[in-house]
PDB file of C-alpha atoms and ligand atoms in Angstrom:
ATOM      1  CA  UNK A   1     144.280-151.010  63.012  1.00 73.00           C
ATOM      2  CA  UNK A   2     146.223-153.551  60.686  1.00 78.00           C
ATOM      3  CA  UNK A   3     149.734-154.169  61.754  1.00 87.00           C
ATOM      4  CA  UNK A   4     151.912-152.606  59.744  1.00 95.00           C
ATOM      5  CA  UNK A   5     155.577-153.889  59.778  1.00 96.00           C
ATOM      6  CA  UNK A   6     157.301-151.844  57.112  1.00 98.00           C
ATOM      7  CA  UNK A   7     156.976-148.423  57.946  1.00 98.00           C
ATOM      8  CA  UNK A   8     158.653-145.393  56.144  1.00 98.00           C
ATOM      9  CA  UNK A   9     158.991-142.043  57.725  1.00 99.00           C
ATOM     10  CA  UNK A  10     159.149-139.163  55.536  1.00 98.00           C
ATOM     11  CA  UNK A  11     161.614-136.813  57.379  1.00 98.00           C
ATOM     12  CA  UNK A  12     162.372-133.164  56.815  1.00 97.00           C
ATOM     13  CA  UNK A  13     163.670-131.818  60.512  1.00 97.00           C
ATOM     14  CA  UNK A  14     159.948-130.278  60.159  1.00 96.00           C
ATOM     15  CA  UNK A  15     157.802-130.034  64.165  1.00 95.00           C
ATOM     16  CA  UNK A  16     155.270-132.197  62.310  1.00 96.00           C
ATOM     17  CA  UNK A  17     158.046-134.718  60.748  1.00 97.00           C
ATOM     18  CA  UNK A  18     159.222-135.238  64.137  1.00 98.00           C
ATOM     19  CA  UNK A  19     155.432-136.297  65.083  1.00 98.00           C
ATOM     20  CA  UNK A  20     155.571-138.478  62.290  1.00 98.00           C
ATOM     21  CA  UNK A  21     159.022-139.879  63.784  1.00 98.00           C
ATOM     22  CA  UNK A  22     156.961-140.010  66.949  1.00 98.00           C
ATOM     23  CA  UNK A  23     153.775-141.783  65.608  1.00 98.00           C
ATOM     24  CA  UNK A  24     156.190-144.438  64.198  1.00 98.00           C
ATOM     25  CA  UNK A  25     157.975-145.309  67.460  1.00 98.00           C
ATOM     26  CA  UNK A  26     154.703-145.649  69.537  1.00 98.00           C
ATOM     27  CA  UNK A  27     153.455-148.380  66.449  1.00 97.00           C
ATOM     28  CA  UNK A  28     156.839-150.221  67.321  1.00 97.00           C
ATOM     29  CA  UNK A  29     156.766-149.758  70.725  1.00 97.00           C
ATOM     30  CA  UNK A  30     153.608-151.948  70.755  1.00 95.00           C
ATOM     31  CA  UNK A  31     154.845-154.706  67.770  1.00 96.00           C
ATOM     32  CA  UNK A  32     158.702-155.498  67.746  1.00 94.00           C
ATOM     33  CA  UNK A  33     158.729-157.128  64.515  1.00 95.00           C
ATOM     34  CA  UNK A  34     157.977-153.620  63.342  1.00 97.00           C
ATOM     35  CA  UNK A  35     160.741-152.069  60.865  1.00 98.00           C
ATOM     36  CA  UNK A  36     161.435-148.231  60.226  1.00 98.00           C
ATOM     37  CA  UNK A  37     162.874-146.752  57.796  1.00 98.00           C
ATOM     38  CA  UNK A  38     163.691-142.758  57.828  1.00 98.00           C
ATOM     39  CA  UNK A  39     164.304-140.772  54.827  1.00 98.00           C
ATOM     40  CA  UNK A  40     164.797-137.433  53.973  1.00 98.00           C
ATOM     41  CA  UNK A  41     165.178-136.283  50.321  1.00 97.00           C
ATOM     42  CA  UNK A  42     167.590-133.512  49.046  1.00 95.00           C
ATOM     43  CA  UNK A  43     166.267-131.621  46.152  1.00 86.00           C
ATOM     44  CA  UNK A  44     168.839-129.088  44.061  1.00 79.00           C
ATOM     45  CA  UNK A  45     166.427-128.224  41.552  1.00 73.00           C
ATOM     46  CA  UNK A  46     167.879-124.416  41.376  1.00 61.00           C
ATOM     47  CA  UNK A  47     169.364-123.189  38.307  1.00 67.00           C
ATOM     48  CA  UNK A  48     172.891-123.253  38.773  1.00 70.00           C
ATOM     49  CA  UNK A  49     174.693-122.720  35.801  1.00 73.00           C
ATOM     50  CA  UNK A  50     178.241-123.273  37.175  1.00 83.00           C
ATOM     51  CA  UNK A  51     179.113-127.064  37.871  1.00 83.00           C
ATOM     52  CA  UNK A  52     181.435-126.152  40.817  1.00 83.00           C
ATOM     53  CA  UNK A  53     179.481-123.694  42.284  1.00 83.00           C
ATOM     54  CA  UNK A  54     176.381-126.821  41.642  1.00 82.00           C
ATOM     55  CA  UNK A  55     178.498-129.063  43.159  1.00 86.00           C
ATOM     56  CA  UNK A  56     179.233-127.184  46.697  1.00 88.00           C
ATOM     57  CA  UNK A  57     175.414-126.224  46.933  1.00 87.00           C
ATOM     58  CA  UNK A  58     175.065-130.074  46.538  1.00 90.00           C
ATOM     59  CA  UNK A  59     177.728-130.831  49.366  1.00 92.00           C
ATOM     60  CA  UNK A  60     176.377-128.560  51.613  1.00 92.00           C
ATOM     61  CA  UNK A  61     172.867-130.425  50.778  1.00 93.00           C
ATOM     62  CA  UNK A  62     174.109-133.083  51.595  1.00 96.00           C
ATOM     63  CA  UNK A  63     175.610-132.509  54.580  1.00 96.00           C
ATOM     64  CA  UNK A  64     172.576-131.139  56.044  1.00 96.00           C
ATOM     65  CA  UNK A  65     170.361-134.202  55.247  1.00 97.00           C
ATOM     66  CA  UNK A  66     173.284-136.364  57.316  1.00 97.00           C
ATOM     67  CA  UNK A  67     173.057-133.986  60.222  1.00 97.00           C
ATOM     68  CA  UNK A  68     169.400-134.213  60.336  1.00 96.00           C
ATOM     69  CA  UNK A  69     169.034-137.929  60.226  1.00 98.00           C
ATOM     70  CA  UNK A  70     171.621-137.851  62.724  1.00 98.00           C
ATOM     71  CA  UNK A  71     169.169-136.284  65.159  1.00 97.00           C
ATOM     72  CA  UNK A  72     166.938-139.029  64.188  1.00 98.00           C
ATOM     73  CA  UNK A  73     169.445-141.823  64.409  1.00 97.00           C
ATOM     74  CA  UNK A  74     170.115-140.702  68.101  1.00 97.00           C
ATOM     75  CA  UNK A  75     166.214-140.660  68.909  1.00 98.00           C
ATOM     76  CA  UNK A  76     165.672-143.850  67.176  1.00 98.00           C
ATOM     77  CA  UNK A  77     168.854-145.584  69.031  1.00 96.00           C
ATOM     78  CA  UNK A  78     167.198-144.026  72.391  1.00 98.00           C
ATOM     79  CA  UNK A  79     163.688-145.003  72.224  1.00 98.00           C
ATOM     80  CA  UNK A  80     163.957-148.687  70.159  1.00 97.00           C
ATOM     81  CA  UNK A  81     167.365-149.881  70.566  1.00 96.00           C
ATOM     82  CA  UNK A  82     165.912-153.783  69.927  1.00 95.00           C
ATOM     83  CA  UNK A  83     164.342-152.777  66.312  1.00 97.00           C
ATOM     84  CA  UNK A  84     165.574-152.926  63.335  1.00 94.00           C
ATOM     85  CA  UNK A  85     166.045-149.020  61.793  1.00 97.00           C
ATOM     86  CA  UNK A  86     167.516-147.328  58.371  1.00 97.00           C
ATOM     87  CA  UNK A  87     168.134-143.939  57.709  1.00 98.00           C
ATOM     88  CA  UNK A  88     168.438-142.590  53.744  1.00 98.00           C
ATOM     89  CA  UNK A  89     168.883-139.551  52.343  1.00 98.00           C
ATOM     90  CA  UNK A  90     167.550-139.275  48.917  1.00 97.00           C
ATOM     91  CA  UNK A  91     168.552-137.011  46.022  1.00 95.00           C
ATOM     92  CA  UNK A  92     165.467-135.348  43.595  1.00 94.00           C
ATOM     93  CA  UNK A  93     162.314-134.401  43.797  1.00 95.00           C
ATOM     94  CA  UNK A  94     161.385-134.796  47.330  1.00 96.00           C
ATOM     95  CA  UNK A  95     157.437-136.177  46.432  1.00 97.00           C
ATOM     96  CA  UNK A  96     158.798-138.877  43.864  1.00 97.00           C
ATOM     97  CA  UNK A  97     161.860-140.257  45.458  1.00 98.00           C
ATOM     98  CA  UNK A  98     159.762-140.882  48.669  1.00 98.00           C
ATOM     99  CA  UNK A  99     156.919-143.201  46.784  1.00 98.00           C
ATOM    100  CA  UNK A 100     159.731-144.776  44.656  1.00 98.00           C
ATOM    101  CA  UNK A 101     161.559-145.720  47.832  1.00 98.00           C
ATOM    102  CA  UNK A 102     158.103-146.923  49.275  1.00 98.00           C
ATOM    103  CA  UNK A 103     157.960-149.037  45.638  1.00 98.00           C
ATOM    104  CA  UNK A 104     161.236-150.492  45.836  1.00 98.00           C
ATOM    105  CA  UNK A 105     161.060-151.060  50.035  1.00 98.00           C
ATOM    106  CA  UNK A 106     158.191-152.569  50.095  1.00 97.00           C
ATOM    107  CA  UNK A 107     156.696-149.962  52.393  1.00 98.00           C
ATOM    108  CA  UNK A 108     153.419-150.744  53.917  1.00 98.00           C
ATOM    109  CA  UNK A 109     153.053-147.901  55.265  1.00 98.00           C
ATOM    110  CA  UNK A 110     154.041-144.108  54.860  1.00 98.00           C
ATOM    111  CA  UNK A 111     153.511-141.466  57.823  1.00 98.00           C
ATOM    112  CA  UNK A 112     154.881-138.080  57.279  1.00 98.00           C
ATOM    113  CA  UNK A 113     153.168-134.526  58.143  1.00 97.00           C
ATOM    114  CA  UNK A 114     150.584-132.601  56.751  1.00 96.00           C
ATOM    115  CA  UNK A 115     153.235-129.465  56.479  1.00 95.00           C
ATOM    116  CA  UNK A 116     156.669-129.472  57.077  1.00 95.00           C
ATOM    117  CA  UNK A 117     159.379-126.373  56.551  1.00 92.00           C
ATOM    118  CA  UNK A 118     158.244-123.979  54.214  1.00 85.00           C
ATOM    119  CA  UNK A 119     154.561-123.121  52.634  1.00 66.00           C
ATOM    120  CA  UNK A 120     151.777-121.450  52.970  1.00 67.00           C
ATOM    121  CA  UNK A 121     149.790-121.717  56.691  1.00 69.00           C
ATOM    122  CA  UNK A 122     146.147-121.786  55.000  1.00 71.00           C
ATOM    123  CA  UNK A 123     147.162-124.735  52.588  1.00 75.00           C
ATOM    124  CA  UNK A 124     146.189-127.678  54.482  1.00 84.00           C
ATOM    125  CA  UNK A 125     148.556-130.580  52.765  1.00 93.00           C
ATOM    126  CA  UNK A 126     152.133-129.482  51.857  1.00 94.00           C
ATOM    127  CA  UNK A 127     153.371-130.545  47.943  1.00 94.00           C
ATOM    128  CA  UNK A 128     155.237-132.983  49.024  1.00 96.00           C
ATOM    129  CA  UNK A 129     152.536-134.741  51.384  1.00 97.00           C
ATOM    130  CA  UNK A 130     150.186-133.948  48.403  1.00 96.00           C
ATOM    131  CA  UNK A 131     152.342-135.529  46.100  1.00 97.00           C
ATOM    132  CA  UNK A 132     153.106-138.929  48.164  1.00 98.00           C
ATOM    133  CA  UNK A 133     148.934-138.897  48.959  1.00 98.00           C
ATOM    134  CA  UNK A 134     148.341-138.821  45.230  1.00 98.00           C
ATOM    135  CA  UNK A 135     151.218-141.441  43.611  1.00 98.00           C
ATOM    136  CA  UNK A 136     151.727-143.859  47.050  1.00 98.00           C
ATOM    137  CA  UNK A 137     150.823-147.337  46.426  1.00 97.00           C
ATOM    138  CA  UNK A 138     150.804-147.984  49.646  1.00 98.00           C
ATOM    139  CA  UNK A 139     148.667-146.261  52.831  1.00 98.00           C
ATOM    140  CA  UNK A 140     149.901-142.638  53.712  1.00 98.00           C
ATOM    141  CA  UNK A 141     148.931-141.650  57.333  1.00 98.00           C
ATOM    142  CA  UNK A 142     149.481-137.728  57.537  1.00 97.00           C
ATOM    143  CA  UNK A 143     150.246-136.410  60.683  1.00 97.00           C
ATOM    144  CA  UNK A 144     148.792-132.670  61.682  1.00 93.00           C
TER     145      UNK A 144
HETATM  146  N1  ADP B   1     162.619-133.213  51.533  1.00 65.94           N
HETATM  147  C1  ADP B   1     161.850-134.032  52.249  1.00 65.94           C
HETATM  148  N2  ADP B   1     162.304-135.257  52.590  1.00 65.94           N
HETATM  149  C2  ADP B   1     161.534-136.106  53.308  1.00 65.94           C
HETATM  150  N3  ADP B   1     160.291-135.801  53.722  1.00 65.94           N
HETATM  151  C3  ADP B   1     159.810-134.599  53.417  1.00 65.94           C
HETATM  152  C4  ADP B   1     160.545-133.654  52.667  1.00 65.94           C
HETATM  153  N4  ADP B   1     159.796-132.540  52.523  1.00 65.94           N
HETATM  154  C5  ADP B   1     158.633-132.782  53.143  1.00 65.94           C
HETATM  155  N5  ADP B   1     158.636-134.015  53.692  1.00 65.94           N
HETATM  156  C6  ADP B   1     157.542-134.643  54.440  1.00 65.94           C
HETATM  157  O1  ADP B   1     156.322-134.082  53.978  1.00 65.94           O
HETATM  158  C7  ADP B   1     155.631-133.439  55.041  1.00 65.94           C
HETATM  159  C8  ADP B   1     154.922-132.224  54.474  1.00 65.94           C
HETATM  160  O2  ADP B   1     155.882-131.314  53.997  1.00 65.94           O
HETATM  161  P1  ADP B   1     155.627-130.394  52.712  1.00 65.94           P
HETATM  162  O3  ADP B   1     154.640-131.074  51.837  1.00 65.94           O
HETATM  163  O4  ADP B   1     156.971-130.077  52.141  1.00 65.94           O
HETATM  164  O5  ADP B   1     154.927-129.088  53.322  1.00 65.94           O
HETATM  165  P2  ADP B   1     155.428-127.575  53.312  1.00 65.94           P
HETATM  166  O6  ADP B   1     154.986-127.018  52.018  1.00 65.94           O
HETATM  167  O7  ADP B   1     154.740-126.959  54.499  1.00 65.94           O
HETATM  168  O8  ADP B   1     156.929-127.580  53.458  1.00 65.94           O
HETATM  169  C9  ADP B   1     156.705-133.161  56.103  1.00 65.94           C
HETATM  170  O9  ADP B   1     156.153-133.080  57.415  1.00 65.94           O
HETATM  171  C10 ADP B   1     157.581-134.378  55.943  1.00 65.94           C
HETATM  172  O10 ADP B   1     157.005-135.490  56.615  1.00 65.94           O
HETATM  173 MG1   MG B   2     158.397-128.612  52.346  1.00 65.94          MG
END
């Protein structure tokens, strides 16, 4: 396989994210120069009409995303304390603001799951995998 050396990890606390996570360490287990990024995108699309009660929803957002890329934070420190890491969380639609941050990171490579949180069992890609697959300018390896 090429060697990558700017991966991004698409990360939604999902079993198969965490695979993804996985995937990622063992590539920069066997290449040190290898860089990962983490992101996970928050997405209040809802129809709130009330701006405070918008704005708590989006708090509370928020503070999930932090907690969950503090669980990745923790497993990154763990397993490659000698590489160079960054975690993101990203606000909109979960699809775009992953390949935009791919675009503007000069990804070379995207691994995320094939499902993650929510969906329906007998679709094989999630949107959001679909929607990276579809728009990436850059290789997506989708992990199942
Ligand atoms: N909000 C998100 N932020 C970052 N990555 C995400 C997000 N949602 C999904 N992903 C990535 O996309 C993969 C597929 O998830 P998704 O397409 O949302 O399927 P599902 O419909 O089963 O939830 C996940 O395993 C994860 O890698
Ligand atoms: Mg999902």
């Amino acid at each position: 396989m090429r060697k990558y050396t700017n991966v991004l990890v698409a990360y939604d606390g999902s079993d198969l994210s965490m695979k993804a996570l996985n995937e990622a360490i063992t590539m920069a287990k066997e290449n040190p120069a290898l860089q990962i990024d983490v992101v996970t995108a928050l997405n209040p699309t809802a129809q709130i009409s009330s701006a405070v009660v918008y704005a708590s929803i989006l708090n509370e957002l928020r503070k999930e995303a932090v907690d969950l890329l503090k669980v990745v934070s923790d497993v990154l420190y763990e397993q490659l304390p000698n590489h160079v890491v960054r975690t993101m969380v990203l606000e909109g639609n979960p699809g775009n603001e992953i390949v935009k941050y791919a675009n503007d990171h000069e990804r070379d490579l995207i691994i995320m799951g094939s499902r993650g949180l929510n969906g329906l069992r007998e679709w094989f890609l999630g949107s959001v995998s679909h929607a990276v697959l579809q728009r990436s300018h850059c290789p997506v390896l989708i992990i199942k």
